[in-house]
Amino acid sequence: MTLDRQRIPVLEVDATPLRVPELVEELDRFVQEGSKRTILGHNLHSVTLTLSDDGFSKLYQRSDVVLLDGAPVLWLWGRTGKAEGPVMDYRLGSTDWLPALDQVQGLERIAVLGAGAEANAGAVRKLQSIVPGARVSGFPGEGWNGELEDKAVAWLHLQQPQLVLLGLGMPLQEKVLERRLGDMPPAIYCAVGGAIEQLAGFQKLAPRWLGRMGLEWAWRLLLHPRRVAYRVLGEPWVLLWLLASRRLKRQMLKRRK
């Protein structure tokens, strides 16, 4: 069972807007069920990939939870008027909800998959402090390839986690879920991007006031210009072209009818 989807105006994608307490409730339910679930997030990068990659799109359509992660996506959804309280409360990047894992009932086994060995170990230690009663294990993802992917899937079967934080960066982490979700053991699989390095203190988080103003992109561009320059300055134009192309195709189909 998936949560009700809500359409994000203009962007032509759906999401499941939740705040931290509501996400904790869903995690409670998923842990109790012990079934296989996925939690993804939507920002402009994932929207562009959803509109241009059929496999990526199908993964998002099948996902149990698609959080609002990214100010433009959040603001556009806010136009629907469906927010209860401040719209920014619905912006849930991974580091917004990971500190609340101690509130999830019955969470006893967590797996951290991704990042370099040192960052992975640091994230494991941080999560152990957040959820003291849980067993937290880590598997670094540096140099990811087919052989390492096979080993990671085998490792997950040995660990039998209830919650898996998959931090290989977008779109690699989503491609792994596309390819291998059927081979993986039952768990809640969360695509968390760079949150592993952020938990470990390897990436400095933007001040929360910047995030609430929708200016976190400027912080990332300042700290990691080579890594995010295209996503911040180039990809929005690609997204506009994709949206315009889809709209034009629909108009042409209507005229033919």
mmCIF file of C-alpha atoms in Angstrom:
data_model
loop_
_atom_site.group_PDB
_atom_site.id
_atom_site.type_symbol
_atom_site.label_atom_id
_atom_site.label_comp_id
_atom_site.label_asym_id
_atom_site.label_seq_id
_atom_site.Cartn_x
_atom_site.Cartn_y
_atom_site.Cartn_z
ATOM 1 C CA MET A 1 0.000 0.000 0.000
ATOM 2 C CA THR A 2 1.331 3.455 -0.984
ATOM 3 C CA LEU A 3 0.294 6.819 0.406
ATOM 4 C CA ASP A 4 -1.972 9.060 -1.635
ATOM 5 C CA ARG A 5 -0.002 11.012 -4.209
ATOM 6 C CA GLN A 6 -0.362 14.734 -4.802
ATOM 7 C CA ARG A 7 0.466 16.386 -8.113
ATOM 8 C CA ILE A 8 3.090 19.127 -8.073
ATOM 9 C CA PRO A 9 1.893 21.937 -10.343
ATOM 10 C CA VAL A 10 3.999 22.740 -13.426
ATOM 11 C CA LEU A 11 6.507 19.911 -12.810
ATOM 12 C CA GLU A 12 4.108 17.099 -13.790
ATOM 13 C CA VAL A 13 5.269 14.706 -11.040
ATOM 14 C CA ASP A 14 3.630 13.371 -7.886
ATOM 15 C CA ALA A 15 4.858 13.269 -4.294
ATOM 16 C CA THR A 16 3.680 12.328 -0.799
ATOM 17 C CA PRO A 17 4.154 15.521 1.239
ATOM 18 C CA LEU A 18 4.865 14.654 4.873
ATOM 19 C CA ARG A 19 6.258 16.379 7.935
ATOM 20 C CA VAL A 20 8.672 14.684 10.338
ATOM 21 C CA PRO A 21 6.026 13.334 12.779
ATOM 22 C CA GLU A 22 3.990 11.937 9.885
ATOM 23 C CA LEU A 23 7.027 10.269 8.348
ATOM 24 C CA VAL A 24 7.879 8.728 11.733
ATOM 25 C CA GLU A 25 4.359 7.263 11.823
ATOM 26 C CA GLU A 26 4.880 5.699 8.395
ATOM 27 C CA LEU A 27 8.266 4.306 9.446
ATOM 28 C CA ASP A 28 6.608 2.824 12.547
ATOM 29 C CA ARG A 29 4.086 1.073 10.317
ATOM 30 C CA PHE A 30 6.696 -0.154 7.837
ATOM 31 C CA VAL A 31 8.910 -1.551 10.620
ATOM 32 C CA GLN A 32 5.972 -3.391 12.165
ATOM 33 C CA GLU A 33 4.977 -4.866 8.799
ATOM 34 C CA GLY A 34 8.507 -6.026 8.027
ATOM 35 C CA SER A 35 7.890 -5.712 4.297
ATOM 36 C CA LYS A 36 10.002 -4.175 1.534
ATOM 37 C CA ARG A 37 9.477 -0.420 1.156
ATOM 38 C CA THR A 38 11.185 2.504 -0.557
ATOM 39 C CA ILE A 39 11.503 6.151 0.434
ATOM 40 C CA LEU A 40 12.774 8.636 -2.145
ATOM 41 C CA GLY A 41 12.894 12.426 -2.379
ATOM 42 C CA HIS A 42 11.976 14.885 -5.124
ATOM 43 C CA ASN A 43 14.106 17.891 -6.021
ATOM 44 C CA LEU A 44 14.680 19.529 -9.416
ATOM 45 C CA HIS A 45 17.389 16.976 -10.250
ATOM 46 C CA SER A 46 15.102 14.004 -9.626
ATOM 47 C CA VAL A 47 12.254 15.705 -11.494
ATOM 48 C CA THR A 48 14.509 16.135 -14.544
ATOM 49 C CA LEU A 49 15.531 12.474 -14.360
ATOM 50 C CA THR A 50 11.918 11.362 -13.888
ATOM 51 C CA LEU A 51 10.866 13.211 -17.041
ATOM 52 C CA SER A 52 13.792 11.937 -19.117
ATOM 53 C CA ASP A 53 14.390 8.350 -17.902
ATOM 54 C CA ASP A 54 11.601 5.757 -18.021
ATOM 55 C CA GLY A 55 13.277 3.446 -15.494
ATOM 56 C CA PHE A 56 13.802 6.287 -13.055
ATOM 57 C CA SER A 57 10.199 7.370 -13.527
ATOM 58 C CA LYS A 58 8.835 3.867 -12.849
ATOM 59 C CA LEU A 59 10.892 3.609 -9.654
ATOM 60 C CA TYR A 60 9.345 6.855 -8.382
ATOM 61 C CA GLN A 61 5.861 5.738 -9.385
ATOM 62 C CA ARG A 62 6.289 2.507 -7.403
ATOM 63 C CA SER A 63 7.914 4.108 -4.361
ATOM 64 C CA ASP A 64 5.927 4.063 -1.132
ATOM 65 C CA VAL A 65 6.996 7.562 -0.067
ATOM 66 C CA VAL A 66 8.294 10.439 -2.218
ATOM 67 C CA LEU A 67 9.275 13.315 0.043
ATOM 68 C CA LEU A 68 9.533 16.961 -0.958
ATOM 69 C CA ASP A 69 13.263 17.719 -0.961
ATOM 70 C CA GLY A 70 14.118 20.981 -2.662
ATOM 71 C CA ALA A 71 12.680 24.465 -2.243
ATOM 72 C CA PRO A 72 11.358 24.985 -5.812
ATOM 73 C CA VAL A 73 9.483 21.670 -5.702
ATOM 74 C CA LEU A 74 8.101 22.540 -2.275
ATOM 75 C CA TRP A 75 7.009 26.047 -3.291
ATOM 76 C CA LEU A 76 5.204 24.754 -6.367
ATOM 77 C CA TRP A 77 3.370 22.147 -4.293
ATOM 78 C CA GLY A 78 2.514 24.904 -1.820
ATOM 79 C CA ARG A 79 0.416 26.515 -4.558
ATOM 80 C CA THR A 80 -2.085 23.675 -4.158
ATOM 81 C CA GLY A 81 -3.056 25.057 -0.740
ATOM 82 C CA LYS A 82 -2.932 21.589 0.831
ATOM 83 C CA ALA A 83 -0.306 22.372 3.443
ATOM 84 C CA GLU A 84 -1.432 22.381 7.069
ATOM 85 C CA GLY A 85 0.698 25.012 8.697
ATOM 86 C CA PRO A 86 3.955 26.440 7.269
ATOM 87 C CA VAL A 87 4.826 25.007 3.849
ATOM 88 C CA MET A 88 8.520 24.745 4.748
ATOM 89 C CA ASP A 89 7.649 22.142 7.414
ATOM 90 C CA TYR A 90 7.085 19.720 4.531
ATOM 91 C CA ARG A 91 10.576 20.075 3.186
ATOM 92 C CA LEU A 92 12.284 16.856 4.231
ATOM 93 C CA GLY A 93 15.826 16.357 3.122
ATOM 94 C CA SER A 94 17.421 13.267 4.649
ATOM 95 C CA THR A 95 19.186 15.214 7.397
ATOM 96 C CA ASP A 96 15.840 16.733 8.420
ATOM 97 C CA TRP A 97 14.331 13.392 9.444
ATOM 98 C CA LEU A 98 17.279 11.128 10.289
ATOM 99 C CA PRO A 99 17.679 12.728 13.760
ATOM 100 C CA ALA A 100 14.108 11.555 14.529
ATOM 101 C CA LEU A 101 14.893 7.856 14.019
ATOM 102 C CA ASP A 102 14.969 7.397 17.791
ATOM 103 C CA GLN A 103 11.198 7.936 17.712
ATOM 104 C CA VAL A 104 10.579 4.963 15.405
ATOM 105 C CA GLN A 105 9.155 2.082 17.434
ATOM 106 C CA GLY A 106 10.863 -1.294 17.098
ATOM 107 C CA LEU A 107 13.794 -0.048 15.015
ATOM 108 C CA GLU A 108 16.649 -2.349 15.989
ATOM 109 C CA ARG A 109 18.766 -2.909 12.858
ATOM 110 C CA ILE A 110 20.060 -0.168 10.537
ATOM 111 C CA ALA A 111 22.398 -0.536 7.548
ATOM 112 C CA VAL A 112 24.417 2.349 6.113
ATOM 113 C CA LEU A 113 25.393 1.689 2.501
ATOM 114 C CA GLY A 114 27.571 4.191 0.654
ATOM 115 C CA ALA A 115 30.307 6.868 0.900
ATOM 116 C CA GLY A 116 33.975 6.233 1.650
ATOM 117 C CA ALA A 117 35.112 3.975 4.492
ATOM 118 C CA GLU A 118 35.884 6.809 6.918
ATOM 119 C CA ALA A 119 32.644 8.708 6.259
ATOM 120 C CA ASN A 120 30.628 5.497 6.442
ATOM 121 C CA ALA A 121 32.137 4.622 9.816
ATOM 122 C CA GLY A 122 31.465 8.156 11.079
ATOM 123 C CA ALA A 123 27.827 7.949 10.008
ATOM 124 C CA VAL A 124 27.484 4.573 11.745
ATOM 125 C CA ARG A 125 28.771 6.106 14.988
ATOM 126 C CA LYS A 126 26.426 9.075 14.671
ATOM 127 C CA LEU A 127 23.407 6.827 14.095
ATOM 128 C CA GLN A 128 24.374 4.703 17.091
ATOM 129 C CA SER A 129 24.172 7.863 19.190
ATOM 130 C CA ILE A 130 20.791 8.779 17.657
ATOM 131 C CA VAL A 131 19.299 5.287 18.117
ATOM 132 C CA PRO A 132 21.283 3.821 21.049
ATOM 133 C CA GLY A 133 19.336 0.563 21.161
ATOM 134 C CA ALA A 134 19.847 -0.289 17.497
ATOM 135 C CA ARG A 135 22.582 -2.322 15.828
ATOM 136 C CA VAL A 136 24.035 -0.102 13.096
ATOM 137 C CA SER A 137 26.319 -1.631 10.461
ATOM 138 C CA GLY A 138 28.074 -0.050 7.500
ATOM 139 C CA PHE A 139 29.196 -0.962 3.986
ATOM 140 C CA PRO A 140 31.260 1.708 2.134
ATOM 141 C CA GLY A 141 30.333 2.442 -1.469
ATOM 142 C CA GLU A 142 33.467 4.106 -2.820
ATOM 143 C CA GLY A 143 34.478 2.756 -6.246
ATOM 144 C CA TRP A 144 31.044 1.268 -6.843
ATOM 145 C CA ASN A 145 30.911 -1.354 -9.606
ATOM 146 C CA GLY A 146 29.078 -4.574 -10.426
ATOM 147 C CA GLU A 147 31.242 -6.719 -8.164
ATOM 148 C CA LEU A 148 30.826 -4.375 -5.202
ATOM 149 C CA GLU A 149 27.094 -4.243 -5.863
ATOM 150 C CA ASP A 150 26.854 -8.045 -5.661
ATOM 151 C CA LYS A 151 28.803 -8.003 -2.395
ATOM 152 C CA ALA A 152 26.549 -5.288 -0.993
ATOM 153 C CA VAL A 153 23.404 -7.287 -1.775
ATOM 154 C CA ALA A 154 24.924 -10.389 -0.141
ATOM 155 C CA TRP A 155 25.931 -8.270 2.872
ATOM 156 C CA LEU A 156 22.362 -6.998 3.251
ATOM 157 C CA HIS A 157 21.104 -10.588 3.354
ATOM 158 C CA LEU A 158 23.567 -11.344 6.154
ATOM 159 C CA GLN A 159 22.672 -8.220 8.135
ATOM 160 C CA GLN A 160 18.877 -8.472 7.688
ATOM 161 C CA PRO A 161 18.385 -4.748 8.452
ATOM 162 C CA GLN A 162 15.011 -3.144 8.976
ATOM 163 C CA LEU A 163 16.159 0.207 7.579
ATOM 164 C CA VAL A 164 18.756 0.772 4.837
ATOM 165 C CA LEU A 165 20.238 4.216 4.179
ATOM 166 C CA LEU A 166 21.474 4.103 0.594
ATOM 167 C CA GLY A 167 23.824 7.016 -0.048
ATOM 168 C CA LEU A 168 25.482 6.568 -3.420
ATOM 169 C CA GLY A 169 24.404 9.872 -4.916
ATOM 170 C CA MET A 170 21.688 10.499 -7.475
ATOM 171 C CA PRO A 171 21.090 8.793 -9.877
ATOM 172 C CA LEU A 172 23.374 5.850 -8.944
ATOM 173 C CA GLN A 173 21.474 4.969 -5.768
ATOM 174 C CA GLU A 174 18.174 4.962 -7.677
ATOM 175 C CA LYS A 175 19.681 2.872 -10.481
ATOM 176 C CA VAL A 176 20.812 0.325 -7.874
ATOM 177 C CA LEU A 177 17.268 0.155 -6.531
ATOM 178 C CA GLU A 178 15.968 -0.239 -10.099
ATOM 179 C CA ARG A 179 18.332 -3.124 -10.782
ATOM 180 C CA ARG A 180 18.491 -4.921 -7.470
ATOM 181 C CA LEU A 181 15.494 -4.152 -5.278
ATOM 182 C CA GLY A 182 13.993 -7.523 -6.165
ATOM 183 C CA ASP A 183 17.195 -9.262 -4.987
ATOM 184 C CA MET A 184 17.388 -7.418 -1.688
ATOM 185 C CA PRO A 185 15.905 -8.634 1.622
ATOM 186 C CA PRO A 186 12.775 -7.026 3.103
ATOM 187 C CA ALA A 187 13.637 -3.622 4.586
ATOM 188 C CA ILE A 188 12.861 0.073 4.233
ATOM 189 C CA TYR A 189 15.228 1.372 1.550
ATOM 190 C CA CYS A 190 15.865 5.116 1.768
ATOM 191 C CA ALA A 191 17.810 6.988 -0.916
ATOM 192 C CA VAL A 192 19.700 9.583 1.138
ATOM 193 C CA GLY A 193 22.279 11.035 -1.272
ATOM 194 C CA GLY A 194 25.071 12.836 0.576
ATOM 195 C CA ALA A 195 23.490 12.430 4.014
ATOM 196 C CA ILE A 196 26.042 9.775 5.022
ATOM 197 C CA GLU A 197 28.896 12.249 4.625
ATOM 198 C CA GLN A 198 26.825 14.954 6.295
ATOM 199 C CA LEU A 199 26.070 12.736 9.302
ATOM 200 C CA ALA A 200 29.767 11.963 9.580
ATOM 201 C CA GLY A 201 30.684 15.660 9.442
ATOM 202 C CA PHE A 202 32.483 15.340 6.101
ATOM 203 C CA GLN A 203 30.073 17.740 4.415
ATOM 204 C CA LYS A 204 29.085 20.917 6.187
ATOM 205 C CA LEU A 205 25.337 21.452 6.295
ATOM 206 C CA ALA A 206 23.925 24.807 5.252
ATOM 207 C CA PRO A 207 22.535 26.891 8.136
ATOM 208 C CA ARG A 208 18.877 25.966 8.557
ATOM 209 C CA TRP A 209 17.781 29.580 8.020
ATOM 210 C CA LEU A 210 19.287 29.404 4.533
ATOM 211 C CA GLY A 211 17.393 26.190 3.871
ATOM 212 C CA ARG A 212 14.114 27.725 4.988
ATOM 213 C CA MET A 213 14.715 30.609 2.570
ATOM 214 C CA GLY A 214 15.338 28.160 -0.278
ATOM 215 C CA LEU A 215 18.982 29.231 -0.658
ATOM 216 C CA GLU A 216 20.712 25.977 0.240
ATOM 217 C CA TRP A 217 21.742 25.666 -3.412
ATOM 218 C CA ALA A 218 23.897 28.807 -3.028
ATOM 219 C CA TRP A 219 25.663 27.264 -0.022
ATOM 220 C CA ARG A 220 26.429 24.084 -1.951
ATOM 221 C CA LEU A 221 27.583 26.033 -4.985
ATOM 222 C CA LEU A 222 29.961 28.031 -2.792
ATOM 223 C CA LEU A 223 31.438 24.962 -1.066
ATOM 224 C CA HIS A 224 31.382 22.475 -3.969
ATOM 225 C CA PRO A 225 31.290 24.481 -7.218
ATOM 226 C CA ARG A 226 32.535 21.679 -9.492
ATOM 227 C CA ARG A 227 30.146 19.118 -8.032
ATOM 228 C CA VAL A 228 26.938 21.146 -8.203
ATOM 229 C CA ALA A 229 27.503 23.863 -10.834
ATOM 230 C CA TYR A 230 25.716 21.990 -13.613
ATOM 231 C CA ARG A 231 22.803 20.980 -11.388
ATOM 232 C CA VAL A 232 22.315 24.548 -10.159
ATOM 233 C CA LEU A 233 23.063 26.556 -13.310
ATOM 234 C CA GLY A 234 22.528 24.177 -16.236
ATOM 235 C CA GLU A 235 19.976 21.530 -15.348
ATOM 236 C CA PRO A 236 17.036 23.918 -14.742
ATOM 237 C CA TRP A 237 17.214 24.824 -18.454
ATOM 238 C CA VAL A 238 17.098 21.142 -19.379
ATOM 239 C CA LEU A 239 14.047 20.739 -17.149
ATOM 240 C CA LEU A 240 12.315 23.710 -18.781
ATOM 241 C CA TRP A 241 12.980 22.201 -22.210
ATOM 242 C CA LEU A 242 11.583 18.826 -21.116
ATOM 243 C CA LEU A 243 8.440 20.416 -19.701
ATOM 244 C CA ALA A 244 7.932 22.562 -22.793
ATOM 245 C CA SER A 245 8.449 19.546 -25.077
ATOM 246 C CA ARG A 246 5.900 17.460 -23.169
ATOM 247 C CA ARG A 247 3.362 20.274 -23.271
ATOM 248 C CA LEU A 248 3.893 20.769 -27.008
ATOM 249 C CA LYS A 249 3.421 17.042 -27.668
ATOM 250 C CA ARG A 250 0.149 17.034 -25.740
ATOM 251 C CA GLN A 251 -1.124 20.021 -27.699
ATOM 252 C CA MET A 252 -0.248 18.347 -30.989
ATOM 253 C CA LEU A 253 -2.060 15.166 -29.944
ATOM 254 C CA LYS A 254 -5.176 17.170 -29.031
ATOM 255 C CA ARG A 255 -5.169 18.856 -32.437
ATOM 256 C CA ARG A 256 -4.945 15.511 -34.216
ATOM 257 C CA LYS A 257 -7.984 14.275 -32.317
#
